[in-house]
PDB file of C-alpha atoms in Angstrom:
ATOM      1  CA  UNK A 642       0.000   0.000   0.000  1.00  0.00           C
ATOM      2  CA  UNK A 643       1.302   3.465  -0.717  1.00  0.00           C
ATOM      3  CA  UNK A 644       1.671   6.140   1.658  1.00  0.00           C
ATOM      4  CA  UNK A 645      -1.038   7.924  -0.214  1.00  0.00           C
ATOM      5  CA  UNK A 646      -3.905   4.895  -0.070  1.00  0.00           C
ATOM      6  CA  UNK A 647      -3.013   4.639   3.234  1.00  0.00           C
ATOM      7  CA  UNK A 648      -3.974   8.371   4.268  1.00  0.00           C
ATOM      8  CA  UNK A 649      -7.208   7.792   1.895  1.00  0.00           C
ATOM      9  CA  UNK A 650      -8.117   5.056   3.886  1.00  0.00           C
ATOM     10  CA  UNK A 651      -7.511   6.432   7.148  1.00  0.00           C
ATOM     11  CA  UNK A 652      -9.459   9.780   6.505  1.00  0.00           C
ATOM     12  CA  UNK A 653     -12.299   7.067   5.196  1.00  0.00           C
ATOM     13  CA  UNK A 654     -11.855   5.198   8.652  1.00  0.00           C
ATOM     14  CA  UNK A 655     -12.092   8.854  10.539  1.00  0.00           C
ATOM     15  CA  UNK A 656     -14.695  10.287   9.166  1.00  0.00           C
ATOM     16  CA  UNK A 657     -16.771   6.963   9.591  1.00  0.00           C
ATOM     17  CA  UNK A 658     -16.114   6.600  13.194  1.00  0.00           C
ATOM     18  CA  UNK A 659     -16.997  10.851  13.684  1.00  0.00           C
ATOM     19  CA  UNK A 660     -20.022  10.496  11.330  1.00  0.00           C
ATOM     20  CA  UNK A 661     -21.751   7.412  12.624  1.00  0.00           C
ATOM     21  CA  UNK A 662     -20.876   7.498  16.328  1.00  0.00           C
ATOM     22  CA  UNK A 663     -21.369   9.747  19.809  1.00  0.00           C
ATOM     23  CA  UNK A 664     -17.918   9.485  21.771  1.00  0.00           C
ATOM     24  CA  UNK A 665     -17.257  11.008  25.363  1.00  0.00           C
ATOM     25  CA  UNK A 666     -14.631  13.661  25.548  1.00  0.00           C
ATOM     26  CA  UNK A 667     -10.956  11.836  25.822  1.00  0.00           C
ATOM     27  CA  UNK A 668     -13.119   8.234  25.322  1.00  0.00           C
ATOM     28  CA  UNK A 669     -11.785   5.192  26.508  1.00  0.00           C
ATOM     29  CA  UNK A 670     -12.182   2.481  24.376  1.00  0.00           C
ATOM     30  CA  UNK A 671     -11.620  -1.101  24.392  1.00  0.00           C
ATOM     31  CA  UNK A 672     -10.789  -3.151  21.430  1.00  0.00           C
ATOM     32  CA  UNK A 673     -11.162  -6.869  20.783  1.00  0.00           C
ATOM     33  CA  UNK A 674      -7.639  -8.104  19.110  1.00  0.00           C
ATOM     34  CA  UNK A 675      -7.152 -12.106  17.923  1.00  0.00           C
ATOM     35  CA  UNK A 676      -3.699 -11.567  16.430  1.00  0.00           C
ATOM     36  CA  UNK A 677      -5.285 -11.918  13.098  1.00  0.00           C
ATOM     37  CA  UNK A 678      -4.482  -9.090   9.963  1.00  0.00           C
ATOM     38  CA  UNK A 679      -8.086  -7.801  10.436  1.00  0.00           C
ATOM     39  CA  UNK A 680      -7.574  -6.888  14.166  1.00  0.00           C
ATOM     40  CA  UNK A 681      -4.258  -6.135  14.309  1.00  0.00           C
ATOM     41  CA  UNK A 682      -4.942  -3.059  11.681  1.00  0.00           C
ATOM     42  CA  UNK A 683      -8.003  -1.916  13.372  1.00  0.00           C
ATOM     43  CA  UNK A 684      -5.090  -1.247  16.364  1.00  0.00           C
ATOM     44  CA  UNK A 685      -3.354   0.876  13.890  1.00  0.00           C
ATOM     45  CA  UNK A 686      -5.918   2.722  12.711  1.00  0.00           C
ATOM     46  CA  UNK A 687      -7.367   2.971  16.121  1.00  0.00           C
ATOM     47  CA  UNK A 688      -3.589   4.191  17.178  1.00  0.00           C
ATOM     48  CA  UNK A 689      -3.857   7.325  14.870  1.00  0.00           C
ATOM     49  CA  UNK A 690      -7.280   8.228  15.904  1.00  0.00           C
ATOM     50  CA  UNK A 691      -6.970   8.194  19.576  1.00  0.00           C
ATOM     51  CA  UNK A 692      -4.127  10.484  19.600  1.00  0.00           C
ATOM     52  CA  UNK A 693      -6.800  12.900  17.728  1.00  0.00           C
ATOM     53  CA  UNK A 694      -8.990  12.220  20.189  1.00  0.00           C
ATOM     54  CA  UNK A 695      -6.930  12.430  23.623  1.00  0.00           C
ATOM     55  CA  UNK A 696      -7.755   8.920  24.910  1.00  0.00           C
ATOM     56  CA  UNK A 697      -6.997   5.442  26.054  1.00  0.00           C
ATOM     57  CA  UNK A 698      -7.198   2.289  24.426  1.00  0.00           C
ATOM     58  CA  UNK A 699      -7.368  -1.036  26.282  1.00  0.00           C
ATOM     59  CA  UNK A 700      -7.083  -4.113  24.509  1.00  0.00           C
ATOM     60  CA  UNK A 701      -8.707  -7.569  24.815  1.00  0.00           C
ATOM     61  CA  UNK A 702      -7.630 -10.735  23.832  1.00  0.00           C
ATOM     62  CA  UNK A 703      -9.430 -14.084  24.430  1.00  0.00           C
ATOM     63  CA  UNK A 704      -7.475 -17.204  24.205  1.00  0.00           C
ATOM     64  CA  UNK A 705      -9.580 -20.160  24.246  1.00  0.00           C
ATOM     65  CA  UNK A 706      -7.779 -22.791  24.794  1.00  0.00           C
ATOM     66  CA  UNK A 707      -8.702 -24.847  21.655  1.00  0.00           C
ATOM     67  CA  UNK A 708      -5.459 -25.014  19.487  1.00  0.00           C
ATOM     68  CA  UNK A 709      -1.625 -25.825  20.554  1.00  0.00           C
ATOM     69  CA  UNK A 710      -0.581 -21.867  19.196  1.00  0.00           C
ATOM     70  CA  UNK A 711      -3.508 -20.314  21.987  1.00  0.00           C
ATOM     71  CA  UNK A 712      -1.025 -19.007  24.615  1.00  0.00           C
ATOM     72  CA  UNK A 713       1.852 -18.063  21.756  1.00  0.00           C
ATOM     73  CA  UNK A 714      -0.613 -16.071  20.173  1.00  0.00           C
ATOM     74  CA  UNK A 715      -1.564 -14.445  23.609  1.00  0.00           C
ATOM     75  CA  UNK A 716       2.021 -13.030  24.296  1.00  0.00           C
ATOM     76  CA  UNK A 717       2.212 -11.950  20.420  1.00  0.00           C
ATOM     77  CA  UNK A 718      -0.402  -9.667  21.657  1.00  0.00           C
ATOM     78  CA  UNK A 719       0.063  -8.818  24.729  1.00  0.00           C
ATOM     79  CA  UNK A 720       3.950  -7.848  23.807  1.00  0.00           C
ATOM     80  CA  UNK A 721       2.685  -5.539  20.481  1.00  0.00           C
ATOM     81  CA  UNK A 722       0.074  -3.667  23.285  1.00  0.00           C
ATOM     82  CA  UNK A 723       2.733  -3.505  24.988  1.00  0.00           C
ATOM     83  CA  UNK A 724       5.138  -2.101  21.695  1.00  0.00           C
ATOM     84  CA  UNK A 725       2.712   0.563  21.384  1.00  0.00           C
ATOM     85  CA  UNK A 726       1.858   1.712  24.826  1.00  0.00           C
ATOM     86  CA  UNK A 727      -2.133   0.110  25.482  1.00  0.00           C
ATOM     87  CA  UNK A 728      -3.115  -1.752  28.494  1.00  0.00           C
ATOM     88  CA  UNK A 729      -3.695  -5.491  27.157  1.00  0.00           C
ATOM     89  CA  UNK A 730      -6.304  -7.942  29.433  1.00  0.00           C
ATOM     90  CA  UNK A 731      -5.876 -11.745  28.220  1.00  0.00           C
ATOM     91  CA  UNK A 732      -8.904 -13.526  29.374  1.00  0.00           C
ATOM     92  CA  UNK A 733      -8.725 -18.018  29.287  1.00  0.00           C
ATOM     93  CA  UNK A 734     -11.402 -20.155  28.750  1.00  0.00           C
ATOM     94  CA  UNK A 735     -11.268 -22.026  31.794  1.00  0.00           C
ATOM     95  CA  UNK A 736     -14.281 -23.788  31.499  1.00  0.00           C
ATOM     96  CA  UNK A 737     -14.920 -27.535  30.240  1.00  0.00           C
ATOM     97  CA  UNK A 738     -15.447 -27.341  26.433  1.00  0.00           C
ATOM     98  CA  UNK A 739     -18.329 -28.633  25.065  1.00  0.00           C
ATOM     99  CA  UNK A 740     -18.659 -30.952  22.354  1.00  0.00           C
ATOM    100  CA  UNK A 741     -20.698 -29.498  19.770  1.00  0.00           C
ATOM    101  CA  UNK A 742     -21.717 -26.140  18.853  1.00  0.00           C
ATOM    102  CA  UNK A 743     -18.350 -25.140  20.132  1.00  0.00           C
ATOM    103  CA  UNK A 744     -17.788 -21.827  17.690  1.00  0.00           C
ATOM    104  CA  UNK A 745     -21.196 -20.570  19.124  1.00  0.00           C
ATOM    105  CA  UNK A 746     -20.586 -21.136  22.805  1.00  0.00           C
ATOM    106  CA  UNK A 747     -17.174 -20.153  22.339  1.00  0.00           C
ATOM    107  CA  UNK A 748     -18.155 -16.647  20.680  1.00  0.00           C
ATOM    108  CA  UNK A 749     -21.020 -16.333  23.182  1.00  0.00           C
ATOM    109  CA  UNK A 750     -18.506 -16.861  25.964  1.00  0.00           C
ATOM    110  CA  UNK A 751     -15.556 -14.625  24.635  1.00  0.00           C
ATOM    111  CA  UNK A 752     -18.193 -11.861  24.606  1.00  0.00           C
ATOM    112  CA  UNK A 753     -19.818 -11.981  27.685  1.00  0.00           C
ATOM    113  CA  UNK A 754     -16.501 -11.960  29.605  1.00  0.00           C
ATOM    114  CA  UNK A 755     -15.140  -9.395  27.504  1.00  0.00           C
ATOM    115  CA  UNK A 756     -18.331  -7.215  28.308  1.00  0.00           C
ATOM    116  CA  UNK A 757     -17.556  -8.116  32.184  1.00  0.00           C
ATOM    117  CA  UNK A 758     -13.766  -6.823  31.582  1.00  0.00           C
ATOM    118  CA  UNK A 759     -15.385  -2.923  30.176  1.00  0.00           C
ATOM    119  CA  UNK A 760     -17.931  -2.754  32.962  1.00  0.00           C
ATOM    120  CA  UNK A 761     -15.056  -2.982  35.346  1.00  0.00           C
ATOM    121  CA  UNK A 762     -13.025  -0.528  33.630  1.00  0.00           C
ATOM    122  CA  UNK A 763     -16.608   1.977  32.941  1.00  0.00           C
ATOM    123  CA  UNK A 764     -15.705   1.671  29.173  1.00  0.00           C
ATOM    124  CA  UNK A 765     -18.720   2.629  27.211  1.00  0.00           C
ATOM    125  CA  UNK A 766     -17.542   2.160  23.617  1.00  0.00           C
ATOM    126  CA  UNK A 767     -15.420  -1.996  22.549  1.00  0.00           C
ATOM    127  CA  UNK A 768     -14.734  -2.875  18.573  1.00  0.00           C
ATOM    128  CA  UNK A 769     -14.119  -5.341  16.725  1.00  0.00           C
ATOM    129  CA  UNK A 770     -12.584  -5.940  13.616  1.00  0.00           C
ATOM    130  CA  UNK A 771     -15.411  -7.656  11.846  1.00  0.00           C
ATOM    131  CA  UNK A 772     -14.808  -6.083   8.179  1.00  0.00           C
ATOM    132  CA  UNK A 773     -16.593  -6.804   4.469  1.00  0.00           C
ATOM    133  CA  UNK A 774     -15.865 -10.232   3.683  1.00  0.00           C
ATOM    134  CA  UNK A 775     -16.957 -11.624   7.177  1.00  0.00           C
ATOM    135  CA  UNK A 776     -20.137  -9.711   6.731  1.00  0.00           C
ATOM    136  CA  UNK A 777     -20.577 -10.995   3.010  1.00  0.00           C
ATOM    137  CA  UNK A 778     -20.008 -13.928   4.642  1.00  0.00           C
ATOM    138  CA  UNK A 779     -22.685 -14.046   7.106  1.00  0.00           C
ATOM    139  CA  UNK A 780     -25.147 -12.728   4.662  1.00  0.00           C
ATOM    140  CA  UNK A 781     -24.755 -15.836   2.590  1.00  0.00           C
ATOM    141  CA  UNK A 782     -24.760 -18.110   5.112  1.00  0.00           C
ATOM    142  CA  UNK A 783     -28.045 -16.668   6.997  1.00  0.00           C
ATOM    143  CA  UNK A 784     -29.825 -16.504   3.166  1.00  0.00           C
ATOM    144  CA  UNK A 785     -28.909 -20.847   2.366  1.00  0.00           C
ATOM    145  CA  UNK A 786     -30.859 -21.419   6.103  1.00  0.00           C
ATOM    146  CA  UNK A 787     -33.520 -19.311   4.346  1.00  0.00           C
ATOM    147  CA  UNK A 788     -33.525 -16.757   7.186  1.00  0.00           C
ATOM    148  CA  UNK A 789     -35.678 -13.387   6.613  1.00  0.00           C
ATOM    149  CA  UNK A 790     -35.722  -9.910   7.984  1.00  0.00           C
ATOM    150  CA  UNK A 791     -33.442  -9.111  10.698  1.00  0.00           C
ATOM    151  CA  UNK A 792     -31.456 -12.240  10.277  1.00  0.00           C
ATOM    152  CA  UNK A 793     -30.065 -11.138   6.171  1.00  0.00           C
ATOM    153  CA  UNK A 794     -29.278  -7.824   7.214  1.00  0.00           C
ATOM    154  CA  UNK A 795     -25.908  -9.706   8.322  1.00  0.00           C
ATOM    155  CA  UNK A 796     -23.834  -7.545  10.456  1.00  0.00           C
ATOM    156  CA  UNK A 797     -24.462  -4.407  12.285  1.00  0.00           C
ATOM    157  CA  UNK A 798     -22.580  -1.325  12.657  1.00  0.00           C
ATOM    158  CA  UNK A 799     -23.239  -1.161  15.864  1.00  0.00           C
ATOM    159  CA  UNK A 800     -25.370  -2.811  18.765  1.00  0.00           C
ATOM    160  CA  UNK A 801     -25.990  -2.059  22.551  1.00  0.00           C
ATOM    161  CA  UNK A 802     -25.581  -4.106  25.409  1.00  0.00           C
ATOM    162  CA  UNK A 803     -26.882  -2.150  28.185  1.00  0.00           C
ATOM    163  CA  UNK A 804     -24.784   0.887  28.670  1.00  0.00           C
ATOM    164  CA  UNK A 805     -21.873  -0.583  26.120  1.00  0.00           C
ATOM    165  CA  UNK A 806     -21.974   0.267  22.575  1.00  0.00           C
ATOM    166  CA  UNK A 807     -20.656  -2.065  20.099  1.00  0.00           C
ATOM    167  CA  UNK A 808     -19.333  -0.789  16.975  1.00  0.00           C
ATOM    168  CA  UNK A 809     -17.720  -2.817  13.967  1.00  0.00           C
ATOM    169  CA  UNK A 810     -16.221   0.028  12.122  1.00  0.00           C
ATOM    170  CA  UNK A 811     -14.937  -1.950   9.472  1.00  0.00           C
ATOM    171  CA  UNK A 812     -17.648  -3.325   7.455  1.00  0.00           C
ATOM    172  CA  UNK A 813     -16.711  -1.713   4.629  1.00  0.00           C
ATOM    173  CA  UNK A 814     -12.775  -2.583   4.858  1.00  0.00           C
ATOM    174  CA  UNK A 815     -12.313  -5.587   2.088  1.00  0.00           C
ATOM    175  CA  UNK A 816     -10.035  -7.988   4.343  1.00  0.00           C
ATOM    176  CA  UNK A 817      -7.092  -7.316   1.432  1.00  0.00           C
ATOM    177  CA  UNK A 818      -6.883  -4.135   2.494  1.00  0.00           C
ATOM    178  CA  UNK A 819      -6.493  -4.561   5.762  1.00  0.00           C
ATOM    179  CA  UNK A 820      -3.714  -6.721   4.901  1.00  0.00           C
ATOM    180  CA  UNK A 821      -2.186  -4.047   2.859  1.00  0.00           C
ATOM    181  CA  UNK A 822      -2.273  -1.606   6.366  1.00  0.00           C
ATOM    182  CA  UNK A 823      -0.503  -4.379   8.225  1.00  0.00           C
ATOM    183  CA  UNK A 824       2.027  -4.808   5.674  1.00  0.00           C
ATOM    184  CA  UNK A 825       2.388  -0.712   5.461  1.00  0.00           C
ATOM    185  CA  UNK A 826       3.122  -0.976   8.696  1.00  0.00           C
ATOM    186  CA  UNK A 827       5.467  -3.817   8.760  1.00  0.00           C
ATOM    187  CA  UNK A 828       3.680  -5.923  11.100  1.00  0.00           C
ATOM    188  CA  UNK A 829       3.439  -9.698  11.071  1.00  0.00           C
ATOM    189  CA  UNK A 830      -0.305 -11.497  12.145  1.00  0.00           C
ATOM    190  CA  UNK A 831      -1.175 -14.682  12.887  1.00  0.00           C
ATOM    191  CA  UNK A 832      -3.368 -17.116  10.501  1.00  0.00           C
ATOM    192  CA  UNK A 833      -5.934 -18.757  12.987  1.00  0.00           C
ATOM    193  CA  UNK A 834      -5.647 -22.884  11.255  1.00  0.00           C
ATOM    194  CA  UNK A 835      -9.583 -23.216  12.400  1.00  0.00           C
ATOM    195  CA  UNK A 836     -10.094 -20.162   9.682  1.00  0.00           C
ATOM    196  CA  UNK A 837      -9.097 -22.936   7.092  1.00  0.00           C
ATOM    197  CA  UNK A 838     -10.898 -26.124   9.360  1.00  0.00           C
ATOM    198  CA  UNK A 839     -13.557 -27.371   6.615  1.00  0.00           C
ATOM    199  CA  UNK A 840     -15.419 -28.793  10.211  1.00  0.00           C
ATOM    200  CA  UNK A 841     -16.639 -25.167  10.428  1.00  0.00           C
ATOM    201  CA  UNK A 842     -19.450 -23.800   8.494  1.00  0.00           C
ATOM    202  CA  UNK A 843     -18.010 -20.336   8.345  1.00  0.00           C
ATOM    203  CA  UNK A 844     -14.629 -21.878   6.347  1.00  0.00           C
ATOM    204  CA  UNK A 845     -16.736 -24.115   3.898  1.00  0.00           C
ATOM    205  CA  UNK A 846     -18.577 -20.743   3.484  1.00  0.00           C
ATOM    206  CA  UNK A 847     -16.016 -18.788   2.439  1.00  0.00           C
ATOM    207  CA  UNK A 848     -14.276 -21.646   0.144  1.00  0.00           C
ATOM    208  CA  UNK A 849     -17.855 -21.192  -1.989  1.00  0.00           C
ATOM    209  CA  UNK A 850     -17.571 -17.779  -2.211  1.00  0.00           C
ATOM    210  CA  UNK A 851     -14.100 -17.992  -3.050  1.00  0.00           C
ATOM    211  CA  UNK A 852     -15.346 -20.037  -6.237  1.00  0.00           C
ATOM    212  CA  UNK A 853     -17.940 -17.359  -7.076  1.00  0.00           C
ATOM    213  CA  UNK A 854     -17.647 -15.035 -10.040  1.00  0.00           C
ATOM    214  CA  UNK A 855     -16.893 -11.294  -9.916  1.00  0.00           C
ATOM    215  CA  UNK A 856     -20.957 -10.776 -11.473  1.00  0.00           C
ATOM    216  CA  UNK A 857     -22.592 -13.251  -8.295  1.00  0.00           C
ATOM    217  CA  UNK A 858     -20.353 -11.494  -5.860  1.00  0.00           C
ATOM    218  CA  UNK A 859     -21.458  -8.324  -6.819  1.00  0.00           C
ATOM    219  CA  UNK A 860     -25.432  -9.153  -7.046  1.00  0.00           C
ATOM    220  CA  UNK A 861     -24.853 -10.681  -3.341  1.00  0.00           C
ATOM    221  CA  UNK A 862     -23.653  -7.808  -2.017  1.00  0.00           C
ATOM    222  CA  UNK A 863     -26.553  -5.690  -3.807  1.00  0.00           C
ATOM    223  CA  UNK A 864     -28.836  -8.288  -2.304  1.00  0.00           C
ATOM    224  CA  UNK A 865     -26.980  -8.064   1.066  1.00  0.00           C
ATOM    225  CA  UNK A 866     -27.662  -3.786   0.851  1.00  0.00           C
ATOM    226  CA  UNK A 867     -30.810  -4.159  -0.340  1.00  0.00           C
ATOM    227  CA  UNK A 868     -32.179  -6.440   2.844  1.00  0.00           C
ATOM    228  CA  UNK A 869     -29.752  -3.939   4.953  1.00  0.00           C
ATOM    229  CA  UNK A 870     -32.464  -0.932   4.015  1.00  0.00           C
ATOM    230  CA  UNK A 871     -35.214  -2.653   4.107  1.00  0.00           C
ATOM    231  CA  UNK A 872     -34.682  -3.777   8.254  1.00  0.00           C
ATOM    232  CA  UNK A 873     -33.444  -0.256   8.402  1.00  0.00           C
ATOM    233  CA  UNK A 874     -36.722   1.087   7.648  1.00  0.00           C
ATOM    234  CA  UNK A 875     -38.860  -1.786   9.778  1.00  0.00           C
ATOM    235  CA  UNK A 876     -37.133  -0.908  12.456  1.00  0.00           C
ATOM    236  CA  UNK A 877     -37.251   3.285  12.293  1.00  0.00           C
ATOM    237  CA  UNK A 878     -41.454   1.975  11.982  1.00  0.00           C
ATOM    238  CA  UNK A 879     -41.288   0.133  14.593  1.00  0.00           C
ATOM    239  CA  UNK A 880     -39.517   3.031  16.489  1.00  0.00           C
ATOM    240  CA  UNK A 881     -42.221   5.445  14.906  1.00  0.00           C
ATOM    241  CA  UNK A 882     -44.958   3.028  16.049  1.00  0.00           C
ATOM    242  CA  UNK A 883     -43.901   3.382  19.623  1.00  0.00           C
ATOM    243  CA  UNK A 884     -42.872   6.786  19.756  1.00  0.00           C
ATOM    244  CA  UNK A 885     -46.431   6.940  18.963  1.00  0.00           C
ATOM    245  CA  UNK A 886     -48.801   5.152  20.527  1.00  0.00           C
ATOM    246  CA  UNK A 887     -46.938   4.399  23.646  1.00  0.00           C
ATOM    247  CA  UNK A 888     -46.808   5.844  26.854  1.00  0.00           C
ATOM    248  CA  UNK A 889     -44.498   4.769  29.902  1.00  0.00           C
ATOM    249  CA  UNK A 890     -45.824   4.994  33.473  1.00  0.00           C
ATOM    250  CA  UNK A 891     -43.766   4.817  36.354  1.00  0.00           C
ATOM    251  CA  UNK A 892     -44.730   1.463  38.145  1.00  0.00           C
ATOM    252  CA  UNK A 893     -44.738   0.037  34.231  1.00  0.00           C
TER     253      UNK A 893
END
């Protein structure tokens, strides 16, 4: 990636995160970080924005215990926080492992104690580096279980959990070009092997689309925007419909 990409992609990054999100003054935000390219360049992006901003980063990564690499990849980590100056929290899976489901429960899991981690520490805004492809991704999977509504709008740019706000600020990064930050940067990233495990639906998911021409790529994702506006509008009805016709009472 040039120098001058890189500043095009960063002012994108910027002026989505200023745009499309309410921030405290000096915020302190907390970021979830596998080791993977995707993650690792949200921390640089994150790294040039926070400086703007006058605040703190924390960074969270999970190790789950379920591959020989899980503690390596928690001191890669934990020593590039540490390279750069954030406060890194590595959280283990100390539970028993179940036997199936085991990408769900493990997902549910790493979030709920992650969420845990920013109560603790009052932070109010964590990302995560979910980015194009994975939400492509998601869109196509949810659409072959026939799923309607809410469940093809794939990914969200945000959600709450109580008084946290989620945000996934790079949904519309292509995963190459995240790569191409990293590599700007010079830094190296880990390649999770279940990412390539054909056990997982996600991975047999992505080998499809891999096999997909430029023209059905393209109508998915016009598909994918199209269901994205359509629960966009449901729900501001919905809100509208409320707004409206509800009132709320003290005892309920």
């Amino acid at each position: 990636m040039k120098p001058n990409k890189l500043k095009i992609a960063e002012k994108i990054f910027y002026r989505n995160l200023d745009c499309k999100f309410l921030f405290e003054q000096n915020p302190h935000i907390g970021l979830c970080v596998s080791g993977g390219s995707d993650s690792m360049a949200l921390v640089m992006l994150m790294n040039g924005w926070i400086k703007k901003k006058y605040g703190k980063i924390t960074i969270f990564h999970f190790n789950h215990g379920l591959r020989e690499e899980s503690d390596f990849e928690s001191k890669f980590v934990k020593k590039f926080s540490k390279n750069l100056g954030f406060e890194c929290k590595v959280i283990k899976w100390k539970n028993n492992k179940p036997r199936s489901a085991i990408m769900e429960t493990a997902r549910n899991f790493r979030y709920s104690k992650i969420i845990e981690e920013c109560k603790k520490k009052q932070i109010l805004h964590l990302m995560t580096a979910h980015h194009y492809d994975d939400s492509l991704e998601t869109f196509f999977m949810r659409s072959l279980r026939k799923k309607k509504y809410f469940g093809l709008s794939s990914i969200p740019f945000k959600r709450i959990h109580e008084s946290l706000q989620i945000i996934r600020p790079l949904l519309n990064f292509k995963k190459r070009k995240l790569e191409e930050i990293c590599k700007f940067y010079k830094i190296d990233w880990i390649n999770d092997s279940s990412n390539f495990n054909l056990f997982y639906e996600r991975p047999r998911i992505r080998e499809k689309l891999k096999n997909f021409s430029e023209k059905k790529l393209d109508f998915l994702d016009k598909q994918q925007k199209k269901n994205k506006l359509l629960n966009e509008n449901i729900e501001k009805k919905v809100a509208t419909f409320f707004v409206s016709n509800l009132k709320y009472y003290e005892n309920g």
